[in-house]
Amino acid sequence: MTAVSPTMKALVLLGPDRFEILEVPAPKPVGDEVLCRVKAVAICGTDPKIVAGKFPGMWPPSYPFIAGHEWAGEIVELAESLQASAKLAARFAPGTRVAGEAHKGCGICSNCMTGHYTVCLNYGDAASGHRHYGFTAQGAYAEYIVSSIRSVTPLPEGLTYYDGAMLDSAGVALHGVQRGRVTTGDAVLVTGPGAVGNFSFQYARASGARMVMMLGRGPRLQQAVDMGAIGVDYEQTDDPVARVLELTGGIGADCTIECAGMQQAIDWAIKGTRKGGRLVMAGLPTQTIEVPWGTMTLAELDVLGVRANPNTAAPALALMANGIVTTKGIHTHTFPLTQFGEALATFVERRDGAMKVVLEP
Ligand SMILES: [Zn+2]
Ligand SMILES: [Zn+2]
């Protein structure tokens, strides 16, 4: 067990595009929380926008703030109240390696009660017990984080902290595959071969898809193809939708998982899905997107939104642990937390093939 110091180094956001490594008080676990030593934390696609102050008053709600939510680390302390339960004290004993989750629902609203805690009806109301670590509550760009035990999952043996830091992307992908009801024999189309897209391909294949088509371009597409996806390269084809139809006997994909969040990719995703198929929206557009509702209505498409990674941590990690899903080639770069600026630029500019960039506090 690591000794807990009363202060810690953290990457503190001081305002839009202003951040500094500062020595701040270490948080204390209360209620159902554990204190964890953060060992690895990956930069999320949302993080550069949070750092730039693109969500004023929301993420973060105020400054100073510590962001970061795609983390793994080691439990170093349990809240006193947890120690009263022998079972919980054993499951979350100091020394336990865990991967974190960003969302912790209030636990009492009707969505939380039915397991849909990433769409908690008390979102952002800290007094209700809701937490969104790294967004509305202190995150993991720090030596320590406190987290509810609901939002940490023990890392299976054989997985590294780096693997654990991929759980957010992997869990989002698995949630999308489950939302899309991907089943044995399905033809699946994934648009956008980034981290979530690559994991979507892997979890769709693990779910029995007979083929997974990946629509994209460049080295990220090539990587998915090297791993067994059928590439649909929109730079090499005039009409990527025609290629998808050709590959599926003129019908289209049973399930499409859209991971790009861009107008053109969404158009292709809609047109590449069969009548009566499922369209999973895992990419988060930052602009208003136009969609052909009439076409979608008449095609009876099931459109399924994806918010984060509810209830997927254990199976997502288990499939990594048994080798069916890999983080190889997805986690590409590692920096000490003190080099956050460099790491952020590497991630945003995709310097030398950067996909997931991990920081070590
Ligand atoms: Zn994330
Ligand atoms: Zn709730």
Coordinates of C-alpha atoms and ligand atoms in Angstrom, one line a residue:
M1 CA 0.0 0.0 0.0
T2 CA 1.2 3.4 -1.0
A3 CA 1.5 6.1 1.7
V4 CA -1.1 8.8 1.2
S5 CA 0.3 12.3 1.3
P6 CA -1.9 15.2 2.4
T7 CA -1.1 17.1 -0.8
M8 CA -0.8 16.0 -4.4
K9 CA 0.4 17.3 -7.7
A10 CA -2.5 18.0 -10.1
L11 CA -3.1 19.5 -13.5
V12 CA -5.3 22.4 -12.5
L13 CA -7.5 24.3 -15.0
L14 CA -7.4 28.0 -14.1
G15 CA -9.5 29.3 -17.0
P16 CA -10.1 28.7 -20.7
D17 CA -6.8 27.3 -22.1
R18 CA -5.0 28.1 -18.8
F19 CA -3.6 25.2 -16.9
E20 CA -0.7 24.6 -14.5
I21 CA 0.7 21.7 -12.4
L22 CA 0.1 22.8 -8.8
E23 CA 0.4 21.2 -5.4
V24 CA -3.1 21.0 -4.0
P25 CA -4.8 19.2 -1.0
A26 CA -5.4 15.5 -1.7
P27 CA -9.1 14.6 -1.6
K28 CA -10.6 12.5 1.3
P29 CA -12.9 9.6 0.6
V30 CA -16.3 9.8 2.4
G31 CA -19.5 7.8 2.1
D32 CA -19.1 5.1 -0.5
E33 CA -15.8 6.5 -1.9
V34 CA -12.3 5.1 -2.2
L35 CA -9.1 7.2 -2.6
C36 CA -7.1 6.0 -5.5
R37 CA -3.5 6.7 -6.7
V38 CA -3.9 7.5 -10.4
K39 CA -1.4 5.5 -12.4
A40 CA -2.6 6.2 -16.0
V41 CA -5.2 8.6 -17.4
A42 CA -6.0 8.9 -21.1
I43 CA -7.0 12.1 -22.9
C44 CA -10.6 11.9 -24.1
G45 CA -11.9 13.6 -27.2
T46 CA -13.9 15.8 -24.9
D47 CA -10.9 16.9 -22.8
P48 CA -9.4 19.4 -25.3
K49 CA -12.8 21.1 -25.5
I50 CA -13.0 21.2 -21.7
V51 CA -9.5 22.6 -21.4
A52 CA -10.3 25.3 -24.0
G53 CA -13.4 26.3 -22.1
K54 CA -15.9 25.3 -24.8
F55 CA -18.6 24.4 -22.2
P56 CA -18.7 27.5 -20.0
G57 CA -20.4 27.0 -16.6
M58 CA -21.0 23.3 -17.4
W59 CA -17.7 21.4 -17.8
P60 CA -16.1 22.6 -15.6
P61 CA -18.8 24.2 -13.5
S62 CA -16.2 26.6 -12.1
Y63 CA -12.4 27.2 -11.8
P64 CA -10.0 26.0 -10.5
F65 CA -10.9 22.5 -11.7
I66 CA -9.2 19.2 -12.2
A67 CA -10.4 17.3 -15.3
G68 CA -9.6 13.8 -16.6
H69 CA -11.9 10.7 -16.5
E70 CA -10.3 7.8 -18.4
W71 CA -8.1 6.5 -15.6
A72 CA -6.8 3.5 -13.9
G73 CA -4.9 3.2 -10.6
E74 CA -4.6 1.6 -7.2
I75 CA -7.0 1.9 -4.2
V76 CA -5.0 3.4 -1.3
E77 CA -7.8 4.2 1.2
L78 CA -11.5 3.4 1.9
A79 CA -14.0 5.7 3.4
E80 CA -14.6 4.8 7.1
S81 CA -18.2 3.8 6.4
L82 CA -17.1 1.2 3.8
Q83 CA -14.9 -0.6 6.3
A84 CA -18.0 -1.7 8.2
S85 CA -18.8 -4.1 5.4
A86 CA -16.4 -7.0 5.4
K87 CA -17.4 -7.8 1.8
L88 CA -16.8 -4.4 0.4
A89 CA -13.7 -3.9 2.5
A90 CA -12.3 -7.1 0.9
R91 CA -13.4 -6.3 -2.7
F92 CA -12.0 -2.7 -2.5
A93 CA -9.0 -3.4 -0.2
P94 CA -6.1 -1.0 -0.5
G95 CA -3.7 -2.3 -3.1
T96 CA -6.6 -3.3 -5.4
R97 CA -5.9 -2.2 -9.0
V98 CA -9.0 -0.6 -10.6
A99 CA -10.2 1.2 -13.7
G100 CA -12.4 4.2 -13.3
E101 CA -15.7 5.2 -14.9
A102 CA -16.7 8.9 -15.4
H103 CA -20.4 8.6 -14.4
K104 CA -21.9 7.9 -11.0
G105 CA -25.6 8.2 -10.9
C106 CA -27.6 9.5 -8.0
G107 CA -28.8 6.0 -7.5
I108 CA -32.4 6.9 -6.7
C109 CA -34.0 8.4 -9.8
S110 CA -36.0 6.1 -12.1
N111 CA -33.2 6.0 -14.7
C112 CA -30.6 5.0 -12.1
M113 CA -33.0 2.5 -10.6
T114 CA -33.2 0.8 -14.0
G115 CA -29.5 0.9 -14.7
H116 CA -29.5 3.9 -17.0
Y117 CA -27.2 5.9 -14.7
T118 CA -25.4 7.8 -17.5
V119 CA -28.7 9.5 -18.2
C120 CA -29.4 10.2 -14.5
L121 CA -32.3 12.6 -14.0
N122 CA -30.3 14.3 -11.2
Y123 CA -27.3 15.0 -13.5
G124 CA -25.0 17.6 -12.0
D125 CA -26.8 17.8 -8.7
A126 CA -23.9 16.9 -6.3
A127 CA -26.2 17.0 -3.3
S128 CA -28.3 14.1 -4.8
G129 CA -25.1 12.0 -4.9
H130 CA -24.6 12.4 -8.7
R131 CA -21.0 12.7 -9.9
H132 CA -19.5 13.1 -13.3
Y133 CA -15.8 12.8 -12.6
G134 CA -13.6 15.1 -14.7
F135 CA -16.7 17.0 -15.9
T136 CA -18.6 18.2 -12.9
A137 CA -16.6 16.6 -10.1
Q138 CA -12.8 16.4 -9.5
G139 CA -11.1 14.2 -12.1
A140 CA -8.0 12.2 -12.6
Y141 CA -5.3 14.5 -14.0
A142 CA -3.8 14.3 -10.5
E143 CA -1.9 12.0 -8.3
Y144 CA -5.1 11.0 -6.4
I145 CA -8.8 10.8 -7.1
V146 CA -11.8 9.9 -4.9
S147 CA -14.4 7.8 -6.6
S148 CA -17.5 6.1 -5.6
I149 CA -17.0 2.3 -5.5
R150 CA -19.8 2.2 -8.1
S151 CA -17.5 3.8 -10.5
V152 CA -14.4 1.6 -10.1
T153 CA -14.0 -1.9 -11.4
P154 CA -11.1 -4.2 -10.4
L155 CA -8.7 -4.8 -13.2
P156 CA -8.5 -8.5 -14.2
E157 CA -5.1 -10.1 -13.8
G158 CA -2.8 -9.6 -16.8
L159 CA -4.2 -6.1 -17.7
T160 CA -2.0 -3.1 -17.3
Y161 CA -3.0 0.4 -16.0
Y162 CA -2.7 1.5 -19.6
D163 CA -5.4 -1.1 -20.6
G164 CA -7.5 0.2 -17.7
A165 CA -7.2 3.7 -19.0
M166 CA -8.7 2.5 -22.3
L167 CA -11.9 1.4 -20.5
D168 CA -13.8 4.5 -21.2
S169 CA -13.4 4.1 -25.0
A170 CA -13.8 0.3 -24.8
G171 CA -16.9 0.6 -22.6
V172 CA -18.6 3.2 -24.9
A173 CA -18.0 0.8 -27.8
L174 CA -19.4 -2.2 -26.0
H175 CA -22.4 -0.2 -24.9
G176 CA -23.0 0.8 -28.5
V177 CA -22.7 -2.8 -29.7
Q178 CA -25.2 -3.8 -27.0
R179 CA -27.6 -0.9 -27.8
G180 CA -27.4 -2.0 -31.5
R181 CA -28.3 -5.6 -30.5
V182 CA -25.4 -6.9 -32.6
T183 CA -25.9 -10.7 -32.8
T184 CA -24.6 -13.8 -34.5
G185 CA -24.4 -13.4 -38.3
D186 CA -24.9 -9.7 -38.4
A187 CA -23.3 -7.4 -41.0
V188 CA -22.0 -4.4 -39.1
L189 CA -20.8 -1.1 -40.4
V190 CA -18.6 1.1 -38.3
T191 CA -18.0 4.7 -39.4
G192 CA -14.9 6.4 -38.0
P193 CA -11.9 4.2 -37.2
G194 CA -10.7 6.1 -34.0
A195 CA -10.4 4.4 -30.6
V196 CA -14.2 4.0 -30.1
G197 CA -14.6 2.9 -33.7
N198 CA -11.8 0.3 -33.5
F199 CA -13.2 -1.0 -30.2
S200 CA -16.7 -1.1 -31.7
F201 CA -15.3 -3.3 -34.5
Q202 CA -13.7 -5.6 -32.0
Y203 CA -16.7 -5.9 -29.7
A204 CA -19.0 -6.4 -32.7
R205 CA -16.8 -9.2 -33.9
A206 CA -16.8 -10.7 -30.4
S207 CA -20.6 -10.5 -30.4
G208 CA -20.8 -12.8 -33.5
A209 CA -20.9 -10.3 -36.4
R210 CA -20.2 -12.2 -39.6
M211 CA -18.4 -9.2 -41.0
V212 CA -17.5 -5.7 -39.8
M213 CA -17.0 -3.0 -42.4
M214 CA -15.0 0.0 -41.3
L215 CA -15.6 3.2 -43.2
G216 CA -12.7 5.7 -42.9
R217 CA -9.4 6.6 -44.4
G218 CA -5.7 6.7 -43.7
P219 CA -3.6 4.8 -41.2
R220 CA -6.5 4.4 -38.7
L221 CA -8.5 2.6 -41.4
Q222 CA -5.5 0.5 -42.3
Q223 CA -5.0 -0.5 -38.7
A224 CA -8.6 -1.8 -38.5
V225 CA -8.2 -3.7 -41.8
D226 CA -5.0 -5.2 -40.5
M227 CA -7.0 -6.4 -37.5
G228 CA -9.6 -8.0 -39.7
A229 CA -12.2 -5.4 -40.6
I230 CA -13.3 -4.9 -44.2
G231 CA -12.1 -1.5 -45.2
V232 CA -14.3 1.0 -47.0
D233 CA -11.9 3.8 -47.8
Y234 CA -13.8 7.0 -48.8
E235 CA -10.7 8.4 -50.3
Q236 CA -10.4 5.5 -52.7
T237 CA -14.1 5.1 -53.6
D238 CA -16.4 7.6 -55.2
D239 CA -19.4 6.1 -53.4
P240 CA -18.6 4.4 -50.1
V241 CA -22.3 3.6 -49.6
A242 CA -22.4 1.7 -52.9
R243 CA -19.5 -0.3 -51.7
V244 CA -21.3 -1.2 -48.4
L245 CA -24.4 -2.2 -50.4
E246 CA -22.2 -4.4 -52.7
L247 CA -20.6 -6.1 -49.7
T248 CA -24.0 -6.8 -48.2
G249 CA -25.8 -8.2 -51.3
G250 CA -27.5 -4.8 -51.9
I251 CA -29.2 -4.7 -48.5
G252 CA -27.0 -2.7 -46.2
A253 CA -25.7 -3.3 -42.7
D254 CA -28.0 -4.9 -40.1
C255 CA -26.4 -2.5 -37.6
T256 CA -24.4 0.6 -38.1
I257 CA -22.3 2.1 -35.4
E258 CA -21.5 5.8 -36.1
C259 CA -18.4 6.9 -34.3
A260 CA -17.3 10.0 -36.3
G261 CA -20.0 12.6 -35.3
M262 CA -19.6 14.4 -38.6
Q263 CA -22.3 15.2 -41.2
Q264 CA -20.9 13.2 -44.1
A265 CA -20.2 10.1 -42.0
I266 CA -23.7 10.3 -40.5
D267 CA -25.2 10.5 -44.1
W268 CA -23.2 7.4 -45.1
A269 CA -24.2 5.7 -41.9
I270 CA -27.9 6.2 -42.5
K271 CA -27.7 5.2 -46.2
G272 CA -25.5 2.2 -45.4
T273 CA -28.0 0.7 -42.9
R274 CA -30.6 -1.8 -44.2
K275 CA -34.4 -1.2 -44.0
G276 CA -35.4 -2.2 -40.5
G277 CA -31.8 -2.0 -39.2
R278 CA -30.3 -0.4 -36.2
L279 CA -28.3 2.9 -36.3
V280 CA -26.2 3.5 -33.2
M281 CA -25.0 7.0 -32.6
A282 CA -21.8 6.8 -30.7
G283 CA -20.1 9.8 -32.2
L284 CA -20.9 13.1 -30.5
P285 CA -21.4 15.9 -33.1
T286 CA -20.4 19.4 -32.1
Q287 CA -22.4 21.0 -34.8
T288 CA -26.1 20.7 -35.9
I289 CA -26.5 17.7 -38.1
E290 CA -29.2 17.5 -40.8
V291 CA -30.8 14.1 -41.1
P292 CA -33.3 12.7 -43.7
W293 CA -36.0 11.9 -41.2
G294 CA -38.5 10.8 -43.9
T295 CA -36.2 8.3 -45.3
M296 CA -35.3 7.0 -41.8
T297 CA -39.0 6.8 -40.9
L298 CA -40.0 4.8 -43.9
A299 CA -36.9 2.5 -43.5
E300 CA -38.1 1.9 -39.9
L301 CA -34.5 2.5 -38.6
D302 CA -34.0 2.1 -34.9
V303 CA -31.9 5.1 -33.9
L304 CA -30.0 4.5 -30.6
G305 CA -28.1 7.2 -28.8
V306 CA -25.0 6.3 -26.7
R307 CA -24.0 8.1 -23.7
A308 CA -20.8 6.8 -22.1
N309 CA -20.3 3.3 -20.8
P310 CA -23.0 2.2 -18.3
N311 CA -22.8 -1.4 -17.0
T312 CA -20.1 -2.4 -19.4
A313 CA -16.9 -2.1 -17.3
A314 CA -16.6 -5.8 -16.2
P315 CA -17.4 -7.4 -19.5
A316 CA -15.3 -4.9 -21.5
L317 CA -12.3 -5.6 -19.3
A318 CA -12.9 -9.4 -19.3
L319 CA -12.8 -9.5 -23.1
M320 CA -9.5 -7.6 -23.0
A321 CA -8.1 -9.9 -20.3
N322 CA -8.9 -13.1 -22.3
G323 CA -7.3 -11.6 -25.5
I324 CA -10.5 -11.3 -27.6
V325 CA -10.2 -7.5 -27.6
T326 CA -6.9 -5.7 -27.6
T327 CA -5.7 -2.2 -26.8
K328 CA -2.6 -2.7 -29.0
G329 CA -2.3 0.1 -31.6
I330 CA -5.0 2.1 -29.8
H331 CA -2.9 3.3 -26.9
T332 CA -0.1 4.9 -28.9
H333 CA 1.6 7.5 -26.7
T334 CA 2.5 8.0 -23.0
F335 CA 3.7 11.2 -21.2
P336 CA 4.3 12.3 -17.6
L337 CA 1.5 14.5 -16.4
T338 CA 4.0 17.4 -16.2
Q339 CA 4.1 17.3 -20.0
F340 CA 0.3 17.7 -20.4
G341 CA 0.6 20.5 -23.0
E342 CA 2.8 18.4 -25.2
A343 CA 0.5 15.4 -24.7
L344 CA -2.6 17.4 -25.6
A345 CA -1.0 18.7 -28.8
T346 CA 0.1 15.2 -29.7
F347 CA -3.4 14.0 -29.3
V348 CA -5.2 16.9 -31.0
E349 CA -2.8 17.0 -34.0
R350 CA -2.5 13.2 -34.2
R351 CA 1.2 13.6 -34.2
D352 CA 3.0 10.4 -35.3
G353 CA -0.1 8.4 -35.5
A354 CA -1.4 9.3 -32.1
M355 CA -4.7 7.7 -31.2
K356 CA -5.0 7.4 -27.4
V357 CA -2.5 9.4 -25.4
V358 CA -1.9 8.5 -21.8
L359 CA -0.6 10.6 -18.9
E360 CA 1.2 9.3 -15.8
P361 CA 0.6 11.5 -12.8
Ligands
ZN1 ZN -13.9 9.8 -22.3
ZN2 ZN -30.1 9.2 -11.0

